[in-house]
CSV table of N, CA and C in Angstrom, one decimal:
chain,number,residue,atom,x,y,z
J,1,MET,N,166.2,98.9,34.6
J,1,MET,CA,166.7,96.9,34.2
J,1,MET,C,167.8,96.5,34.5
J,2,ALA,N,167.4,95.4,34.9
J,2,ALA,CA,169.5,94.6,35.1
J,2,ALA,C,169.6,94.7,34.1
J,3,GLU,N,171.5,94.7,34.3
J,3,GLU,CA,171.7,93.9,33.1
J,3,GLU,C,172.5,92.7,33.4
J,4,GLU,N,172.8,92.0,32.2
J,4,GLU,CA,172.9,90.6,32.7
J,4,GLU,C,174.8,90.7,32.4
J,5,THR,N,175.7,90.0,33.6
J,5,THR,CA,177.0,90.5,34.2
J,5,THR,C,177.5,89.2,33.0
J,6,GLU,N,179.0,88.8,33.3
J,6,GLU,CA,179.5,87.8,32.7
J,6,GLU,C,179.2,86.8,33.4
J,7,ASN,N,179.0,86.4,34.2
J,7,ASN,CA,178.8,85.8,35.6
J,7,ASN,C,177.2,85.0,35.5
J,8,THR,N,176.5,85.4,34.7
J,8,THR,CA,175.1,85.1,34.7
J,8,THR,C,174.8,84.3,33.5
J,9,PRO,N,174.6,82.7,34.0
J,9,PRO,CA,174.8,82.0,32.6
J,9,PRO,C,173.7,82.0,31.3
J,10,THR,N,174.6,81.9,30.3
J,10,THR,CA,173.9,82.1,29.3
J,10,THR,C,172.9,80.4,28.6
J,11,ALA,N,172.9,79.9,29.0
J,11,ALA,CA,172.8,78.5,28.8
J,11,ALA,C,171.6,78.2,29.5
J,12,PRO,N,170.5,77.9,29.1
J,12,PRO,CA,169.2,77.2,29.7
J,12,PRO,C,169.9,75.9,30.5
J,13,THR,N,169.2,75.4,31.5
J,13,THR,CA,169.5,74.0,32.4
J,13,THR,C,168.6,72.9,31.7
J,14,ALA,N,169.8,71.7,31.7
J,14,ALA,CA,168.4,70.6,31.4
J,14,ALA,C,166.6,70.5,31.9
J,15,ARG,N,166.7,71.1,33.3
J,15,ARG,CA,165.5,71.0,34.1
J,15,ARG,C,164.6,72.0,33.0
J,16,GLN,N,165.4,73.2,33.0
J,16,GLN,CA,164.4,74.6,32.2
J,16,GLN,C,164.2,73.9,30.9
J,17,LEU,N,165.0,73.0,30.1
J,17,LEU,CA,164.6,73.1,28.7
J,17,LEU,C,163.6,71.6,28.6
J,18,ALA,N,163.5,70.7,29.8
J,18,ALA,CA,162.9,69.3,29.9
J,18,ALA,C,161.1,70.1,30.2
J,19,SER,N,160.7,71.4,31.2
J,19,SER,CA,160.0,72.3,31.3
J,19,SER,C,158.7,72.1,30.0
J,20,ALA,N,160.1,73.7,29.4
J,20,ALA,CA,159.5,73.7,28.4
J,20,ALA,C,159.0,72.9,27.1
J,21,ARG,N,159.9,71.7,27.0
J,21,ARG,CA,159.1,70.9,26.1
J,21,ARG,C,157.6,70.1,26.7
J,22,ALA,N,157.8,69.7,27.9
J,22,ALA,CA,156.7,69.1,28.5
J,22,ALA,C,155.3,70.1,27.9
J,23,PHE,N,155.7,71.4,28.6
J,23,PHE,CA,154.7,72.3,28.1
J,23,PHE,C,154.6,72.1,26.7
J,24,VAL,N,155.2,72.2,25.6
J,24,VAL,CA,154.7,72.1,24.2
J,24,VAL,C,153.8,70.4,23.7
J,25,ALA,N,154.6,69.8,24.3
J,25,ALA,CA,153.9,68.1,24.2
J,25,ALA,C,152.5,68.4,24.7
J,26,LYS,N,152.3,69.0,25.5
J,26,LYS,CA,151.1,68.9,26.7
J,26,LYS,C,149.8,69.8,25.8
J,27,HIS,N,150.5,70.7,25.6
J,27,HIS,CA,149.8,71.9,25.2
J,27,HIS,C,149.6,72.4,23.5
J,28,GLY,N,150.3,71.6,23.0
J,28,GLY,CA,150.4,71.7,21.3
J,28,GLY,C,151.3,72.5,21.0
J,29,LYS,N,151.5,72.7,19.5
J,29,LYS,CA,152.5,73.0,18.4
J,29,LYS,C,152.1,73.9,17.6
J,30,PRO,N,152.3,75.1,17.2
J,30,PRO,CA,153.5,75.4,18.0
J,30,PRO,C,153.4,76.3,18.9
J,31,SER,N,153.7,76.4,20.2
J,31,SER,CA,153.8,77.3,21.2
J,31,SER,C,154.0,78.5,21.2
J,32,ARG,N,153.8,79.4,22.0
J,32,ARG,CA,154.5,81.1,22.0
J,32,ARG,C,155.8,81.2,23.0
J,33,ALA,N,156.2,81.8,22.9
J,33,ALA,CA,157.1,81.8,24.3
J,33,ALA,C,157.6,83.4,24.0
J,34,VAL,N,157.1,84.6,25.4
J,34,VAL,CA,157.6,85.9,25.7
J,34,VAL,C,158.9,86.0,26.9
J,35,VAL,N,159.7,86.3,26.5
J,35,VAL,CA,160.3,86.6,27.3
J,35,VAL,C,160.4,87.9,27.7
J,36,GLU,N,160.3,87.7,29.4
J,36,GLU,CA,160.1,89.1,30.2
J,36,GLU,C,161.4,89.6,31.6
J,37,ASN,N,162.0,90.5,31.2
J,37,ASN,CA,162.6,90.7,32.4
J,37,ASN,C,162.3,90.9,33.5
J,38,ILE,N,162.6,90.5,34.5
J,38,ILE,CA,161.9,90.5,35.8
J,38,ILE,C,163.3,91.1,36.9
J,39,GLY,N,164.3,91.6,36.5
J,39,GLY,CA,164.7,92.5,36.9
J,39,GLY,C,165.9,91.3,37.7
J,40,LEU,N,166.6,91.9,39.1
J,40,LEU,CA,167.7,90.9,39.3
J,40,LEU,C,167.3,89.1,39.5
J,41,ALA,N,166.4,88.8,39.8
J,41,ALA,CA,165.6,87.8,39.4
J,41,ALA,C,165.8,86.9,38.5
J,42,GLY,N,166.2,87.9,36.9
J,42,GLY,CA,166.2,87.0,36.3
J,42,GLY,C,165.4,87.7,35.2
J,43,ALA,N,165.1,86.2,34.3
J,43,ALA,CA,163.8,86.5,33.0
J,43,ALA,C,162.5,85.5,33.3
J,44,ARG,N,161.5,85.7,33.1
J,44,ARG,CA,160.5,84.5,32.9
J,44,ARG,C,159.9,84.7,31.4
J,45,VAL,N,160.5,83.3,31.6
J,45,VAL,CA,159.7,82.9,29.9
J,45,VAL,C,158.4,82.2,30.0
J,46,VAL,N,157.2,83.2,29.5
J,46,VAL,CA,155.7,82.8,29.7
J,46,VAL,C,155.4,81.6,28.4
J,47,LEU,N,155.3,81.2,28.9
J,47,LEU,CA,154.8,80.3,27.5
J,47,LEU,C,152.9,80.1,27.1
J,48,VAL,N,152.6,80.1,25.7
J,48,VAL,CA,151.2,80.2,25.7
J,48,VAL,C,150.8,79.2,24.6
J,49,GLY,N,150.2,78.0,25.2
J,49,GLY,CA,149.8,76.9,23.8
J,49,GLY,C,148.8,77.6,23.2
J,50,PRO,N,148.4,76.6,22.0
J,50,PRO,CA,147.9,76.9,21.1
J,50,PRO,C,146.2,76.7,21.5
J,51,ASP,N,146.3,76.1,22.8
J,51,ASP,CA,145.0,75.8,23.5
J,51,ASP,C,144.2,76.7,24.4
J,52,GLY,N,145.6,77.5,24.4
J,52,GLY,CA,145.4,78.9,25.3
J,52,GLY,C,145.6,78.7,26.6
J,53,ALA,N,146.8,77.7,27.2
J,53,ALA,CA,147.0,77.1,28.5
J,53,ALA,C,148.6,78.2,28.4
J,54,MET,N,148.7,78.5,29.5
J,54,MET,CA,149.8,79.4,29.9
J,54,MET,C,150.5,78.5,31.0
J,55,GLY,N,152.1,78.7,30.7
J,55,GLY,CA,152.8,78.4,31.7
J,55,GLY,C,154.4,79.0,31.8
J,56,ASP,N,155.2,79.2,32.8
J,56,ASP,CA,156.3,79.6,32.6
J,56,ASP,C,157.8,78.7,33.1
J,57,VAL,N,158.5,79.5,32.5
J,57,VAL,CA,160.1,79.0,32.9
J,57,VAL,C,160.8,80.4,33.7
J,58,LEU,N,161.5,80.1,34.8
J,58,LEU,CA,162.5,81.1,34.8
J,58,LEU,C,163.2,80.8,34.9
J,59,VAL,N,164.3,81.9,34.3
J,59,VAL,CA,166.2,81.7,34.2
J,59,VAL,C,166.5,82.7,34.6
J,60,ALA,N,168.2,82.6,34.2
J,60,ALA,CA,169.1,83.4,34.6
J,60,ALA,C,168.7,85.4,34.1
J,61,GLY,N,168.2,85.4,32.9
J,61,GLY,CA,168.5,86.5,32.4
J,61,GLY,C,167.8,86.4,30.9
J,62,VAL,N,167.1,87.2,30.1
J,62,VAL,CA,167.0,87.7,28.8
J,62,VAL,C,167.7,86.6,27.9
J,63,GLU,N,168.8,87.0,28.0
J,63,GLU,CA,169.6,86.0,26.9
J,63,GLU,C,169.3,84.1,27.2
J,64,THR,N,169.5,83.4,28.1
J,64,THR,CA,168.9,82.6,28.6
J,64,THR,C,167.8,82.1,28.0
J,65,GLY,N,166.7,83.0,28.4
J,65,GLY,CA,165.0,82.8,27.9
J,65,GLY,C,165.1,82.6,26.3
J,66,SER,N,166.4,83.7,25.2
J,66,SER,CA,166.0,83.4,24.5
J,66,SER,C,166.6,82.1,23.7
J,67,ALA,N,167.7,81.7,24.4
J,67,ALA,CA,168.5,80.3,24.2
J,67,ALA,C,167.5,79.5,24.6
J,68,LEU,N,166.4,79.6,25.4
J,68,LEU,CA,165.5,78.3,25.5
J,68,LEU,C,164.9,78.9,24.6
J,69,VAL,N,164.1,79.6,24.1
J,69,VAL,CA,163.6,79.4,22.8
J,69,VAL,C,163.8,78.7,21.8
J,70,GLU,N,165.0,79.1,21.5
J,70,GLU,CA,165.3,78.8,20.1
J,70,GLU,C,165.6,77.1,20.2
J,71,GLN,N,166.1,76.6,21.4
J,71,GLN,CA,167.0,75.2,21.5
J,71,GLN,C,165.7,73.9,22.2
J,72,VAL,N,164.3,74.9,22.0
J,72,VAL,CA,163.1,73.7,22.1
J,72,VAL,C,162.2,73.8,21.0
J,73,ASP,N,162.0,72.9,19.9
J,73,ASP,CA,161.3,72.6,19.0
J,73,ASP,C,159.9,73.3,19.1
J,74,ASP,N,159.3,73.8,18.0
J,74,ASP,CA,157.6,74.0,17.6
J,74,ASP,C,157.7,75.1,19.0
J,75,LEU,N,158.5,75.6,19.7
J,75,LEU,CA,158.6,76.7,20.4
J,75,LEU,C,158.9,78.3,19.3
J,76,GLU,N,158.2,79.3,19.4
J,76,GLU,CA,158.3,80.2,18.9
J,76,GLU,C,158.1,81.5,19.5
J,77,ALA,N,159.5,82.3,19.1
J,77,ALA,CA,159.5,83.7,20.0
J,77,ALA,C,158.4,84.7,19.4
J,78,ALA,N,157.8,85.3,21.1
J,78,ALA,CA,156.5,85.9,20.5
J,78,ALA,C,156.6,87.3,21.4
J,79,GLU,N,155.9,88.1,21.3
J,79,GLU,CA,155.9,89.1,22.3
J,79,GLU,C,154.6,89.6,22.3
J,80,TRP,N,153.9,90.5,23.6
J,80,TRP,CA,152.4,90.5,24.0
J,80,TRP,C,151.9,91.1,22.9
J,81,ASP,N,151.4,90.5,21.4
J,81,ASP,CA,150.9,91.2,20.8
J,81,ASP,C,149.4,90.9,20.5
J,82,SER,N,148.4,91.4,19.8
J,82,SER,CA,146.8,90.8,19.8
J,82,SER,C,147.0,89.1,19.3
J,83,GLU,N,147.6,88.7,19.0
J,83,GLU,CA,147.5,87.9,18.5
J,83,GLU,C,147.3,86.4,19.7
J,84,THR,N,149.1,86.4,20.1
J,84,THR,CA,149.4,86.0,21.5
J,84,THR,C,147.9,85.9,22.4
J,85,VAL,N,147.6,87.6,22.7
J,85,VAL,CA,146.8,87.6,23.7
J,85,VAL,C,145.4,87.3,23.2
J,86,LYS,N,144.6,86.9,22.7
J,86,LYS,CA,143.9,86.6,22.1
J,86,LYS,C,143.9,84.8,21.9
J,87,THR,N,145.2,84.3,21.9
J,87,THR,CA,145.3,83.0,22.8
J,87,THR,C,145.3,82.4,23.5
J,88,VAL,N,145.1,83.7,24.1
J,88,VAL,CA,144.9,83.4,26.6
J,88,VAL,C,143.8,82.9,26.8
J,89,LYS,N,143.9,81.8,27.2
J,89,LYS,CA,141.9,81.5,28.1
J,89,LYS,C,142.3,81.4,29.5
J,90,ILE,N,141.8,82.2,30.2
J,90,ILE,CA,141.4,82.7,31.8
J,90,ILE,C,141.1,82.2,32.1
J,91,GLY,N,140.4,81.2,32.5
J,91,GLY,CA,139.6,80.6,33.5
J,91,GLY,C,139.1,80.8,34.8
J,92,ALA,N,137.8,80.6,35.6
J,92,ALA,CA,137.2,81.8,36.3
J,92,ALA,C,138.3,80.9,37.7
J,93,ALA,N,138.8,79.7,37.4
J,93,ALA,CA,139.7,79.1,38.8
J,93,ALA,C,141.1,80.3,38.7
J,94,HIS,N,141.7,80.7,37.9
J,94,HIS,CA,143.2,81.2,37.5
J,94,HIS,C,142.3,83.1,38.2
J,95,ARG,N,141.4,83.1,37.4
J,95,ARG,CA,140.7,84.2,38.1
J,95,ARG,C,141.1,85.2,39.5
J,96,ARG,N,139.9,83.9,40.5
J,96,ARG,CA,140.1,83.9,41.6
J,96,ARG,C,141.5,83.6,42.4
J,97,LYS,N,142.5,82.7,41.6
J,97,LYS,CA,143.5,82.9,42.2
J,97,LYS,C,144.5,84.1,42.3
J,98,MET,N,144.5,84.6,41.0
J,98,MET,CA,145.1,85.9,40.8
J,98,MET,C,144.3,87.3,41.8
J,99,ALA,N,142.9,87.1,42.4
J,99,ALA,CA,142.6,87.9,42.9
J,99,ALA,C,142.7,87.7,44.6
J,100,GLY,N,143.1,86.6,45.0
J,100,GLY,CA,143.6,86.7,45.6
J,100,GLY,C,142.4,87.0,47.2
J,101,PRO,N,143.1,87.6,48.2
J,101,PRO,CA,141.7,87.3,49.1
J,101,PRO,C,140.7,88.0,49.4
J,102,ARG,N,141.1,89.5,47.9
J,102,ARG,CA,139.4,89.8,47.7
J,102,ARG,C,138.7,89.0,47.0
J,103,ALA,N,138.7,87.4,46.2
J,103,ALA,CA,137.6,87.3,46.0
J,103,ALA,C,137.0,86.4,46.6
J,104,GLY,N,136.9,86.6,47.5
J,104,GLY,CA,135.7,86.1,48.8
J,104,GLY,C,135.2,87.8,49.0
J,105,ARG,N,135.3,88.5,48.8
J,105,ARG,CA,134.4,89.4,49.2
J,105,ARG,C,133.2,90.0,48.5
């Protein structure tokens, strides 16, 4: 697991905040956010709207992701529990995209 160092910024950028706020505005309140460590690349904040939509914001680290969640109104910190998973609606187009080249077989 990658550690955040003193050089890792902990404040989300204006662009990251705007992206999360736009997601909440488009997909409903309250939305959920799951912060996932993705190693040296930082962290991924997975956004889940009450309408079942998913989005994400990449940030410098887990602390930055947590700060982003705290600073966005109507965005709640969550885990991949049954309630969060049940909220997500994955359509056929997304399933094909995730399957990649194997989808055409």
